[in-house]
C-alpha positions as a Python dict, from the first residue, in 0.01 Angstrom:
ca = {
    (1, 'M'): (0, 0, 0),
    (2, 'S'): (239, 0, 279),
    (3, 'E'): (554, -209, 328),
    (4, 'A'): (440, -584, 429),
    (5, 'R'): (673, -876, 559),
    (6, 'L'): (795, -1107, 315),
    (7, 'V'): (562, -1435, 302),
    (8, 'P'): (555, -1714, 110),
    (9, 'R'): (236, -1617, -86),
    (10, 'A'): (67, -1272, -137),
    (11, 'A'): (-267, -1219, -2),
    (12, 'P'): (-546, -1288, -265),
    (13, 'G'): (-569, -973, -482),
    (14, 'F'): (-214, -886, -437),
    (15, 'H'): (154, -962, -564),
    (16, 'Q'): (462, -939, -399),
    (17, 'T'): (792, -838, -448),
    (18, 'G'): (1042, -886, -219),
    (19, 'A'): (898, -697, 98),
    (20, 'I'): (647, -478, -110),
    (21, 'A'): (275, -607, -161),
    (22, 'F'): (75, -422, -424),
    (23, 'S'): (-258, -484, -588),
    (24, 'D'): (-323, -644, -908),
    (25, 'S'): (-661, -544, -939),
    (26, 'P'): (-858, -436, -1281),
    (27, 'S'): (-789, -56, -1174),
    (28, 'A'): (-433, -121, -1061),
    (29, 'L'): (-331, -250, -1368),
    (30, 'S'): (-509, -4, -1582),
    (31, 'H'): (-275, 264, -1423),
    (32, 'R'): (31, 67, -1470),
    (33, 'Y'): (-51, -27, -1853),
    (34, 'G'): (-119, 370, -1881),
    (35, 'L'): (226, 432, -1753),
    (36, 'I'): (373, 153, -1984),
    (37, 'G'): (197, 289, -2279),
    (38, 'I'): (375, 666, -2227),
    (39, 'S'): (707, 498, -2162),
    (40, 'A'): (671, 283, -2495),
    (41, 'V'): (596, 600, -2683),
    (42, 'A'): (853, 787, -2531),
    (43, 'L'): (1096, 500, -2615),
    (44, 'A'): (958, 496, -2987),
    (45, 'V'): (1039, 878, -2997),
    (46, 'L'): (1406, 815, -2865),
    (47, 'A'): (1478, 479, -3074),
    (48, 'G'): (1412, 648, -3400),
    (49, 'S'): (1329, 359, -3589),
    (50, 'T'): (1124, 35, -3541),
    (51, 'P'): (1415, -224, -3580),
    (52, 'I'): (1582, -47, -3268),
    (53, 'L'): (1258, -51, -3089),
    (54, 'A'): (1205, -423, -3169),
    (55, 'F'): (1558, -520, -3035),
    (56, 'I'): (1475, -335, -2690),
    (57, 'L'): (1133, -517, -2642),
    (58, 'L'): (1288, -841, -2796),
    (59, 'T'): (1569, -807, -2516),
    (60, 'V'): (1321, -769, -2230),
    (61, 'A'): (1116, -1053, -2336),
    (62, 'T'): (1386, -1289, -2369),
    (63, 'S'): (1531, -1207, -2067),
    (64, 'Y'): (1192, -1238, -1887),
    (65, 'S'): (1130, -1587, -2076),
    (66, 'S'): (1483, -1701, -1936),
    (67, 'L'): (1368, -1584, -1608),
    (68, 'T'): (1035, -1781, -1635),
    (69, 'A'): (1228, -2118, -1751),
    (70, 'G'): (1455, -2080, -1451),
    (71, 'Q'): (1188, -2066, -1208),
    (72, 'S'): (994, -2333, -1353),
    (73, 'W'): (1321, -2560, -1315),
    (74, 'I'): (1356, -2442, -955),
    (75, 'D'): (1006, -2537, -868),
    (76, 'R'): (1066, -2912, -1026),
    (77, 'A'): (1418, -2964, -889),
    (78, 'I'): (1443, -3206, -599),
    (79, 'D'): (1764, -2994, -463),
    (80, 'Q'): (1612, -2638, -493),
    (81, 'E'): (1907, -2434, -328),
    (82, 'R'): (2168, -2607, -558),
    (83, 'T'): (1947, -2547, -870),
    (84, 'R'): (1912, -2186, -725),
    (85, 'A'): (2285, -2116, -667),
    (86, 'W'): (2365, -2294, -1022),
    (87, 'L'): (2112, -2085, -1181),
    (88, 'V'): (2227, -1753, -1065),
    (89, 'R'): (2590, -1826, -1175),
    (90, 'S'): (2434, -1900, -1498),
    (91, 'N'): (2233, -1589, -1523),
    (92, 'W'): (2557, -1344, -1440),
    (93, 'A'): (2743, -1542, -1681),
    (94, 'I'): (2491, -1511, -1956),
    (95, 'W'): (2485, -1163, -1900),
    (96, 'I'): (2835, -1098, -1893),
    (97, 'I'): (2913, -1298, -2212),
    (98, 'G'): (2629, -1129, -2390),
    (99, 'F'): (2753, -782, -2291),
    (100, 'V'): (3110, -846, -2398),
    (101, 'S'): (3016, -1007, -2729),
    (102, 'L'): (2805, -690, -2806),
    (103, 'E'): (3111, -469, -2707),
    (104, 'L'): (3350, -681, -2899),
    (105, 'T'): (3143, -704, -3209),
    (106, 'G'): (3106, -308, -3193),
    (107, 'A'): (2743, -339, -3150),
    (108, 'V'): (2791, -160, -2803),
    (109, 'G'): (3093, 86, -2835),
    (110, 'T'): (3347, 232, -2621),
    (111, 'L'): (3203, 521, -2346),
    (112, 'T'): (3442, 789, -2439),
    (113, 'G'): (3199, 1067, -2445),
    (114, 'N'): (3274, 1092, -2842),
    (115, 'S'): (2894, 1143, -2968),
    (116, 'A'): (2989, 1166, -3349),
    (117, 'Q'): (2858, 822, -3419),
    (118, 'L'): (2506, 838, -3242),
    (119, 'I'): (2260, 898, -3553),
    (120, 'D'): (2037, 607, -3554),
    (121, 'Q'): (2149, 363, -3216),
    (122, 'W'): (2218, 606, -2979),
    (123, 'A'): (1904, 458, -2789),
    (124, 'V'): (2011, 142, -2791),
    (125, 'T'): (2407, 158, -2739),
    (126, 'L'): (2342, 390, -2465),
    (127, 'G'): (2035, 276, -2275),
    (128, 'L'): (2147, -92, -2315),
    (129, 'P'): (2435, -104, -2039),
    (130, 'F'): (2190, 46, -1788),
    (131, 'Y'): (1885, -141, -1844),
    (132, 'A'): (2073, -471, -1886),
    (133, 'L'): (2237, -389, -1514),
    (134, 'S'): (1855, -364, -1418),
    (135, 'M'): (1731, -720, -1574),
    (136, 'A'): (2046, -908, -1459),
    (137, 'A'): (1972, -799, -1110),
    (138, 'V'): (1627, -874, -1121),
    (139, 'N'): (1691, -1214, -1245),
    (140, 'A'): (1948, -1268, -995),
    (141, 'E'): (1729, -1190, -677),
    (142, 'V'): (1433, -1390, -805),
    (143, 'L'): (1633, -1680, -911),
    (144, 'G'): (1834, -1679, -598),
    (145, 'G'): (1509, -1680, -384),
    (146, 'R'): (1521, -1298, -241),
    (147, 'R'): (1250, -1184, -443),
    (148, 'L'): (913, -1326, -605),
    (149, 'K'): (886, -1339, -963),
    (150, 'P'): (689, -1022, -1093),
    (151, 'D'): (471, -1050, -1384),
    (152, 'F'): (561, -931, -1717),
    (153, 'S'): (388, -597, -1735),
    (154, 'L'): (549, -511, -1403),
    (155, 'Y'): (922, -650, -1528),
    (156, 'L'): (858, -418, -1865),
    (157, 'L'): (777, -105, -1723),
    (158, 'Y'): (1055, -158, -1472),
    (159, 'V'): (1289, -191, -1775),
    (160, 'I'): (1140, 96, -2007),
    (161, 'Y'): (1009, 338, -1752),
    (162, 'F'): (1085, 636, -1965),
    (163, 'P'): (1276, 883, -1757),
    (164, 'K'): (1564, 642, -1621),
    (165, 'F'): (1581, 442, -1971),
    (166, 'L'): (1879, 624, -2126),
    (167, 'S'): (2110, 733, -1846),
    (168, 'G'): (1974, 598, -1537),
    (169, 'P'): (1954, 610, -1254),
    (170, 'I'): (2019, 235, -1200),
    (171, 'E'): (1725, 154, -986),
    (172, 'Q'): (1767, -159, -786),
    (173, 'P'): (1491, -438, -793),
    (174, 'A'): (1299, -271, -499),
    (175, 'F'): (1163, -11, -731),
    (176, 'L'): (940, -281, -872),
    (177, 'G'): (734, -224, -576),
    (178, 'V'): (730, 148, -615),
    (179, 'L'): (605, 88, -986),
    (180, 'G'): (361, -185, -872),
    (181, 'N'): (195, 71, -614),
    (182, 'F'): (195, 371, -915),
    (183, 'R'): (-155, 554, -940),
    (184, 'F'): (-190, 847, -1186),
    (185, 'S'): (-266, 1150, -964),
    (186, 'L'): (-283, 1526, -1007),
    (187, 'D'): (-79, 1683, -730),
    (188, 'W'): (9, 2043, -824),
    (189, 'A'): (264, 2070, -536),
    (190, 'R'): (459, 1764, -668),
    (191, 'I'): (439, 1897, -1035),
    (192, 'D'): (591, 2198, -952),
    (193, 'R'): (865, 2032, -730),
    (194, 'G'): (939, 1814, -1009),
    (195, 'A'): (948, 2070, -1263),
    (196, 'R'): (1199, 2278, -1082),
    (197, 'W'): (1429, 1971, -1098),
    (198, 'V'): (1365, 1944, -1496),
    (199, 'V'): (1495, 2294, -1519),
    (200, 'L'): (1781, 2249, -1327),
    (201, 'G'): (1883, 1921, -1528),
    (202, 'A'): (1821, 2106, -1842),
    (203, 'F'): (2040, 2383, -1728),
    (204, 'Y'): (2327, 2160, -1626),
    (205, 'K'): (2328, 1991, -1991),
    (206, 'F'): (2204, 2242, -2197),
    (207, 'I'): (2365, 2565, -2128),
    (208, 'I'): (2668, 2455, -1900),
    (209, 'G'): (2722, 2142, -2086),
    (210, 'R'): (2710, 2317, -2402),
    (211, 'L'): (2932, 2570, -2335),
    (212, 'L'): (3213, 2299, -2209),
    (213, 'A'): (3175, 2145, -2499),
    (214, 'R'): (3331, 2395, -2705),
    (215, 'L'): (3669, 2391, -2480),
    (216, 'Y'): (3718, 2022, -2594),
    (217, 'F'): (3957, 1931, -2879),
    (218, 'P'): (3987, 1556, -2902),
    (219, 'D'): (4255, 1538, -3148),
    (220, 'L'): (4483, 1773, -3013),
    (221, 'A'): (4773, 1604, -2850),
    (222, 'D'): (5062, 1807, -2876),
    (223, 'D'): (5012, 2117, -2694),
    (224, 'A'): (4971, 2118, -2324),
    (225, 'L'): (4766, 2419, -2263),
    (226, 'T'): (4507, 2318, -2520),
    (227, 'L'): (4517, 1980, -2359),
    (228, 'S'): (4509, 2054, -1989),
    (229, 'T'): (4202, 2278, -2087),
    (230, 'G'): (4043, 2022, -2274),
    (231, 'I'): (4078, 1790, -1967),
    (232, 'I'): (3912, 2024, -1711),
    (233, 'A'): (3658, 2120, -1941),
    (234, 'F'): (3585, 1722, -2042),
    (235, 'E'): (3556, 1646, -1676),
    (236, 'L'): (3326, 1928, -1561),
    (237, 'R'): (3134, 1819, -1898),
    (238, 'V'): (3079, 1491, -1798),
    (239, 'Y'): (2945, 1596, -1465),
    (240, 'F'): (2712, 1873, -1583),
    (241, 'D'): (2597, 1609, -1897),
    (242, 'L'): (2498, 1330, -1714),
    (243, 'C'): (2372, 1507, -1369),
    (244, 'G'): (2177, 1723, -1584),
    (245, 'Y'): (2008, 1424, -1744),
    (246, 'S'): (1974, 1246, -1394),
    (247, 'L'): (1835, 1577, -1242),
    (248, 'M'): (1568, 1575, -1541),
    (249, 'A'): (1487, 1223, -1498),
    (250, 'Y'): (1437, 1283, -1141),
    (251, 'G'): (1213, 1576, -1206),
    (252, 'I'): (984, 1417, -1476),
    (253, 'S'): (972, 1101, -1250),
    (254, 'L'): (870, 1304, -965),
    (255, 'M'): (595, 1460, -1137),
    (256, 'L'): (460, 1128, -1257),
    (257, 'G'): (484, 998, -879),
    (258, 'P'): (766, 777, -836),
    (259, 'E'): (1057, 914, -676),
    (260, 'L'): (1389, 795, -831),
    (261, 'T'): (1761, 793, -677),
    (262, 'L'): (1897, 1110, -710),
    (263, 'N'): (2229, 1022, -873),
    (264, 'F'): (2471, 1280, -771),
    (265, 'N'): (2573, 1469, -466),
    (266, 'H'): (2810, 1751, -527),
    (267, 'P'): (3081, 1502, -623),
    (268, 'F'): (3366, 1775, -652),
    (269, 'F'): (3323, 1908, -314),
    (270, 'A'): (3367, 1581, -163),
    (271, 'G'): (3748, 1629, -82),
    (272, 'N'): (3875, 1273, -136),
    (273, 'V'): (3852, 989, -389),
    (274, 'R'): (3637, 779, -142),
    (275, 'D'): (3358, 1005, -97),
    (276, 'F'): (3372, 1144, -451),
    (277, 'W'): (3287, 780, -577),
    (278, 'R'): (3004, 781, -297),
    (279, 'A'): (2868, 1079, -460),
    (280, 'W'): (2927, 998, -842),
    (281, 'H'): (2680, 813, -1001),
    (282, 'I'): (2524, 686, -694),
    (283, 'S'): (2281, 446, -833),
    (284, 'L'): (2571, 260, -1010),
    (285, 'G'): (2785, 257, -735),
    (286, 'R'): (2520, 101, -529),
    (287, 'W'): (2458, -194, -802),
    (288, 'F'): (2835, -252, -799),
    (289, 'H'): (2825, -274, -395),
    (290, 'Q'): (2528, -504, -397),
    (291, 'Y'): (2622, -721, -696),
    (292, 'V'): (2991, -742, -716),
    (293, 'Y'): (3193, -588, -392),
    (294, 'G'): (2935, -754, -149),
    (295, 'P'): (2932, -1094, -312),
    (296, 'F'): (3314, -1120, -351),
    (297, 'R'): (3339, -1025, 39),
    (298, 'E'): (3138, -1270, 119),
    (299, 'S'): (3294, -1583, -80),
    (300, 'G'): (3564, -1780, 22),
    (301, 'I'): (3809, -1586, -194),
    (302, 'G'): (3675, -1239, -74),
    (303, 'A'): (3714, -1333, 299),
    (304, 'R'): (4082, -1355, 238),
    (305, 'W'): (4142, -1090, -6),
    (306, 'F'): (3866, -858, 89),
    (307, 'H'): (4117, -574, 106),
    (308, 'Y'): (4105, -588, -279),
    (309, 'A'): (3769, -603, -342),
    (310, 'P'): (3770, -217, -487),
    (311, 'L'): (4001, -347, -746),
    (312, 'L'): (3736, -589, -868),
    (313, 'V'): (3479, -325, -870),
    (314, 'F'): (3699, -50, -1062),
    (315, 'M'): (3783, -329, -1330),
    (316, 'V'): (3425, -461, -1360),
    (317, 'S'): (3306, -85, -1427),
    (318, 'A'): (3600, -32, -1659),
    (319, 'A'): (3475, -310, -1882),
    (320, 'W'): (3153, -161, -1863),
    (321, 'H'): (3257, 147, -2001),
    (322, 'G'): (3445, -25, -2282),
    (323, 'I'): (3657, -311, -2333),
    (324, 'T'): (3958, -106, -2446),
    (325, 'A'): (4330, -51, -2336),
    (326, 'N'): (4258, 303, -2195),
    (327, 'F'): (3957, 160, -1981),
    (328, 'F'): (4193, -123, -1833),
    (329, 'L'): (4442, 158, -1735),
    (330, 'W'): (4138, 354, -1583),
    (331, 'G'): (4017, 98, -1377),
    (332, 'L'): (4381, -28, -1263),
    (333, 'F'): (4458, 377, -1185),
    (334, 'H'): (4129, 478, -981),
    (335, 'A'): (4135, 121, -791),
    (336, 'S'): (4501, 200, -688),
    (337, 'A'): (4425, 557, -608),
    (338, 'F'): (4114, 425, -397),
    (339, 'L'): (4317, 162, -215),
    (340, 'L'): (4616, 415, -153),
    (341, 'Y'): (4360, 661, 14),
    (342, 'A'): (4162, 403, 192),
    (343, 'N'): (4434, 235, 338),
    (344, 'V'): (4716, 476, 394),
    (345, 'L'): (4653, 847, 335),
    (346, 'R'): (4346, 909, 505),
    (347, 'H'): (4525, 824, 828),
    (348, 'Y'): (4712, 1153, 797),
    (349, 'R'): (4621, 1487, 849),
    (350, 'W'): (4698, 1713, 537),
    (351, 'P'): (4636, 2082, 459),
    (352, 'K'): (4354, 2133, 280),
    (353, 'L'): (4507, 2294, 1),
    (354, 'V'): (4732, 1995, -63),
    (355, 'G'): (4452, 1737, -39),
    (356, 'W'): (4241, 1932, -275),
    (357, 'L'): (4494, 1996, -496),
    (358, 'A'): (4568, 1607, -492),
    (359, 'F'): (4220, 1518, -521),
    (360, 'F'): (4166, 1707, -845),
    (361, 'T'): (4493, 1573, -994),
    (362, 'V'): (4374, 1205, -950),
    (363, 'L'): (4043, 1331, -1121),
    (364, 'L'): (4178, 1463, -1386),
    (365, 'F'): (4445, 1205, -1467),
    (366, 'G'): (4181, 922, -1505),
    (367, 'R'): (3968, 1158, -1706),
    (368, 'L'): (4259, 1169, -1942),
    (369, 'L'): (4248, 789, -1959),
    (370, 'F'): (3882, 781, -1973),
    (371, 'M'): (3835, 1046, -2271),
    (372, 'D'): (4053, 866, -2542),
    (373, 'D'): (4055, 514, -2661),
    (374, 'N'): (4290, 575, -2926),
    (375, 'L'): (4583, 423, -2738),
    (376, 'P'): (4907, 610, -2954),
    (377, 'R'): (4730, 956, -2934),
    (378, 'L'): (4666, 892, -2560),
    (379, 'L'): (5031, 823, -2501),
    (380, 'T'): (5126, 1157, -2703),
    (381, 'K'): (4906, 1334, -2477),
    (382, 'F'): (5070, 1176, -2171),
    (383, 'G'): (5413, 1286, -2338),
    (384, 'T'): (5305, 1627, -2408),
    (385, 'L'): (5156, 1681, -2042),
    (386, 'A'): (5512, 1524, -1918),
    (387, 'D'): (5712, 1761, -2114),
    (388, 'P'): (5862, 2029, -1861),
    (389, 'M'): (5981, 2305, -2168),
    (390, 'Q'): (5591, 2303, -2244),
    (391, 'W'): (5519, 2396, -1871),
    (392, 'L'): (5825, 2623, -1882),
    (393, 'A'): (5702, 2818, -2173),
    (394, 'I'): (5337, 2832, -2023),
    (395, 'V'): (5459, 2960, -1672),
    (396, 'G'): (5715, 3198, -1808),
    (397, 'D'): (5501, 3454, -2027),
    (398, 'P'): (5165, 3453, -1835),
    (399, 'S'): (5048, 3724, -2105),
    (400, 'A'): (5093, 3514, -2379),
    (401, 'T'): (4935, 3212, -2217),
    (402, 'L'): (4620, 3383, -2115),
    (403, 'Q'): (4591, 3478, -2487),
    (404, 'R'): (4646, 3168, -2594),
    (405, 'L'): (4391, 3061, -2333),
    (406, 'L'): (4123, 3305, -2453),
    (407, 'S'): (4150, 3238, -2800),
    (408, 'L'): (4039, 2883, -2731),
    (409, 'A'): (3672, 3003, -2733),
    (410, 'S'): (3508, 3328, -2845),
    (411, 'P'): (3494, 3602, -2541),
    (412, 'G'): (3100, 3558, -2545),
    (413, 'T'): (3167, 3185, -2450),
    (414, 'W'): (3421, 3247, -2198),
    (415, 'Q'): (3199, 3492, -2018),
    (416, 'M'): (2880, 3309, -2006),
    (417, 'L'): (3071, 2986, -1894),
    (418, 'L'): (3253, 3163, -1624),
    (419, 'A'): (2928, 3343, -1523),
    (420, 'A'): (2758, 2987, -1524),
    (421, 'L'): (2986, 2796, -1356),
    (422, 'G'): (3068, 3029, -1078),
    (423, 'F'): (2710, 3048, -1016),
    (424, 'V'): (2644, 2691, -1000),
    (425, 'L'): (2974, 2560, -812),
    (426, 'F'): (2921, 2836, -576),
    (427, 'T'): (2583, 2712, -459),
    (428, 'E'): (2694, 2391, -458),
    (429, 'W'): (2942, 2477, -223),
    (430, 'Q'): (2725, 2648, -21),
    (431, 'N'): (2458, 2352, -38),
    (432, 'V'): (2728, 2098, 127),
    (433, 'R'): (2876, 2345, 361),
    (434, 'R'): (2510, 2404, 500),
    (435, 'K'): (2508, 2019, 520),
    (436, 'L'): (2147, 2073, 302),
    (437, 'P'): (1952, 1790, 74),
    (438, 'A'): (2143, 1796, -244),
    (439, 'Y'): (2091, 2080, -484),
    (440, 'S'): (1835, 2204, -251),
    (441, 'L'): (1952, 2541, -249),
    (442, 'F'): (1849, 2559, -630),
    (443, 'M'): (1472, 2500, -550),
    (444, 'G'): (1420, 2855, -400),
    (445, 'W'): (1508, 3196, -522),
    (446, 'R'): (1822, 3064, -726),
    (447, 'M'): (1582, 2859, -968),
    (448, 'L'): (1449, 3210, -1097),
    (449, 'V'): (1823, 3305, -1166),
    (450, 'V'): (1840, 2965, -1338),
    (451, 'V'): (1553, 3032, -1567),
    (452, 'V'): (1661, 3387, -1653),
    (453, 'V'): (1972, 3247, -1741),
    (454, 'M'): (1826, 2997, -1960),
    (455, 'V'): (1626, 3235, -2139),
    (456, 'L'): (1899, 3454, -2225),
    (457, 'M'): (2148, 3182, -2316),
    (458, 'A'): (1907, 2980, -2503),
    (459, 'S'): (2024, 2845, -2826),
    (460, 'N'): (1929, 2574, -3089),
    (461, 'G'): (2281, 2434, -3096),
    (462, 'S'): (2325, 2078, -2949),
    (463, 'E'): (2642, 1907, -2867),
    (464, 'G'): (2498, 1550, -2808),
    (465, 'M'): (2546, 1384, -2515),
    (466, 'I'): (2881, 1322, -2347),
    (467, 'Y'): (2805, 1008, -2185),
    (468, 'A'): (2754, 803, -2485),
    (469, 'R'): (2876, 530, -2688),
    (470, 'Q'): (3065, 572, -2998),
}
């Protein structure tokens, strides 16, 4: 069904969500229920236990019930505009209070990348921050009058659609229309394209991400060489881990039919902090722009202080990652770096090498804040990196430094890691230089290289998911 203009009521036999109309005939519903069934089975496997699955379904049902009650209140209200405004504010307040409460009570931990405690709860603690944003957005748009209320089956599918459930992308409410028009179909060309994305994502996550995990030593804080190597490895691993999962989600969904947001766009080749955040976790950035940045700028306060809207976005993002001191500092640091670039530095011409070094220094400094929620240990790490004697020892004896660096992992790990990183980063650079669609160069003959390397480097080992709450 093609797009239609928003009208007060959908035509007979059709539902309408926003500007997308879709059929609710028995045939259409059977396809939707089939996809719900597949998603529920996948979710049950990921959840690993009945209580966790029940918690997820109860959360969805409670959210939809509150939406239904709010819509009923609006329909009976005399002043519907005022009622809508009050309910939208209440919706955001309830979601914020609920999420903060879960974080403060430990039900949802900090997003530090430490997967040691992800035994039975990971489907809830990892998935909740993503699908909570999805439900909050739909509820706000429906209560605000910008979107008609979907039926429960579509609402449920939108939340638990399994390719995106655990790690995104965080599709905005317009995706309801995509799912509403879903039909199972056998398209071998589409399946082939989707499978290539799945293979690339698996290569990023299970090969490169696994190798990088061997160079991360979170408890070591008193050696500058080991610490700086770990920060670089951690930064790269966050990218290859989360991007890998996102690419697999994109490919799996493409094989089924619905096309998700491609969540990354070669962020390390952005060149500056502003473009980096436009290319990093794109769906989350769009969500913050739509529901934090935009409303703030349109408000009375934002009209006067709109230059500081990025500060609000980064602080909300910090709270979403974890309500801890390190994330508070992380938000302040990245907001300051963003504002400094946007308001001052971008107006000057810098040598490319200087700009590149400054850009990566900002990324690595921010990643150190991100990677450790143990504040005393974090301060020790900063002290170690600020110690000139440590760096004099590193620079003063290059041979010994190289030997120490090589001792951090086995020769085989270094060889495989450098070869894989060299191949991937060079291909990404070529992709950016030629201004091609994101990751498209991997879809040709390079896919054969990826498959061969995966076969040669396959292992039963697993390092867990780095974008995980402990």
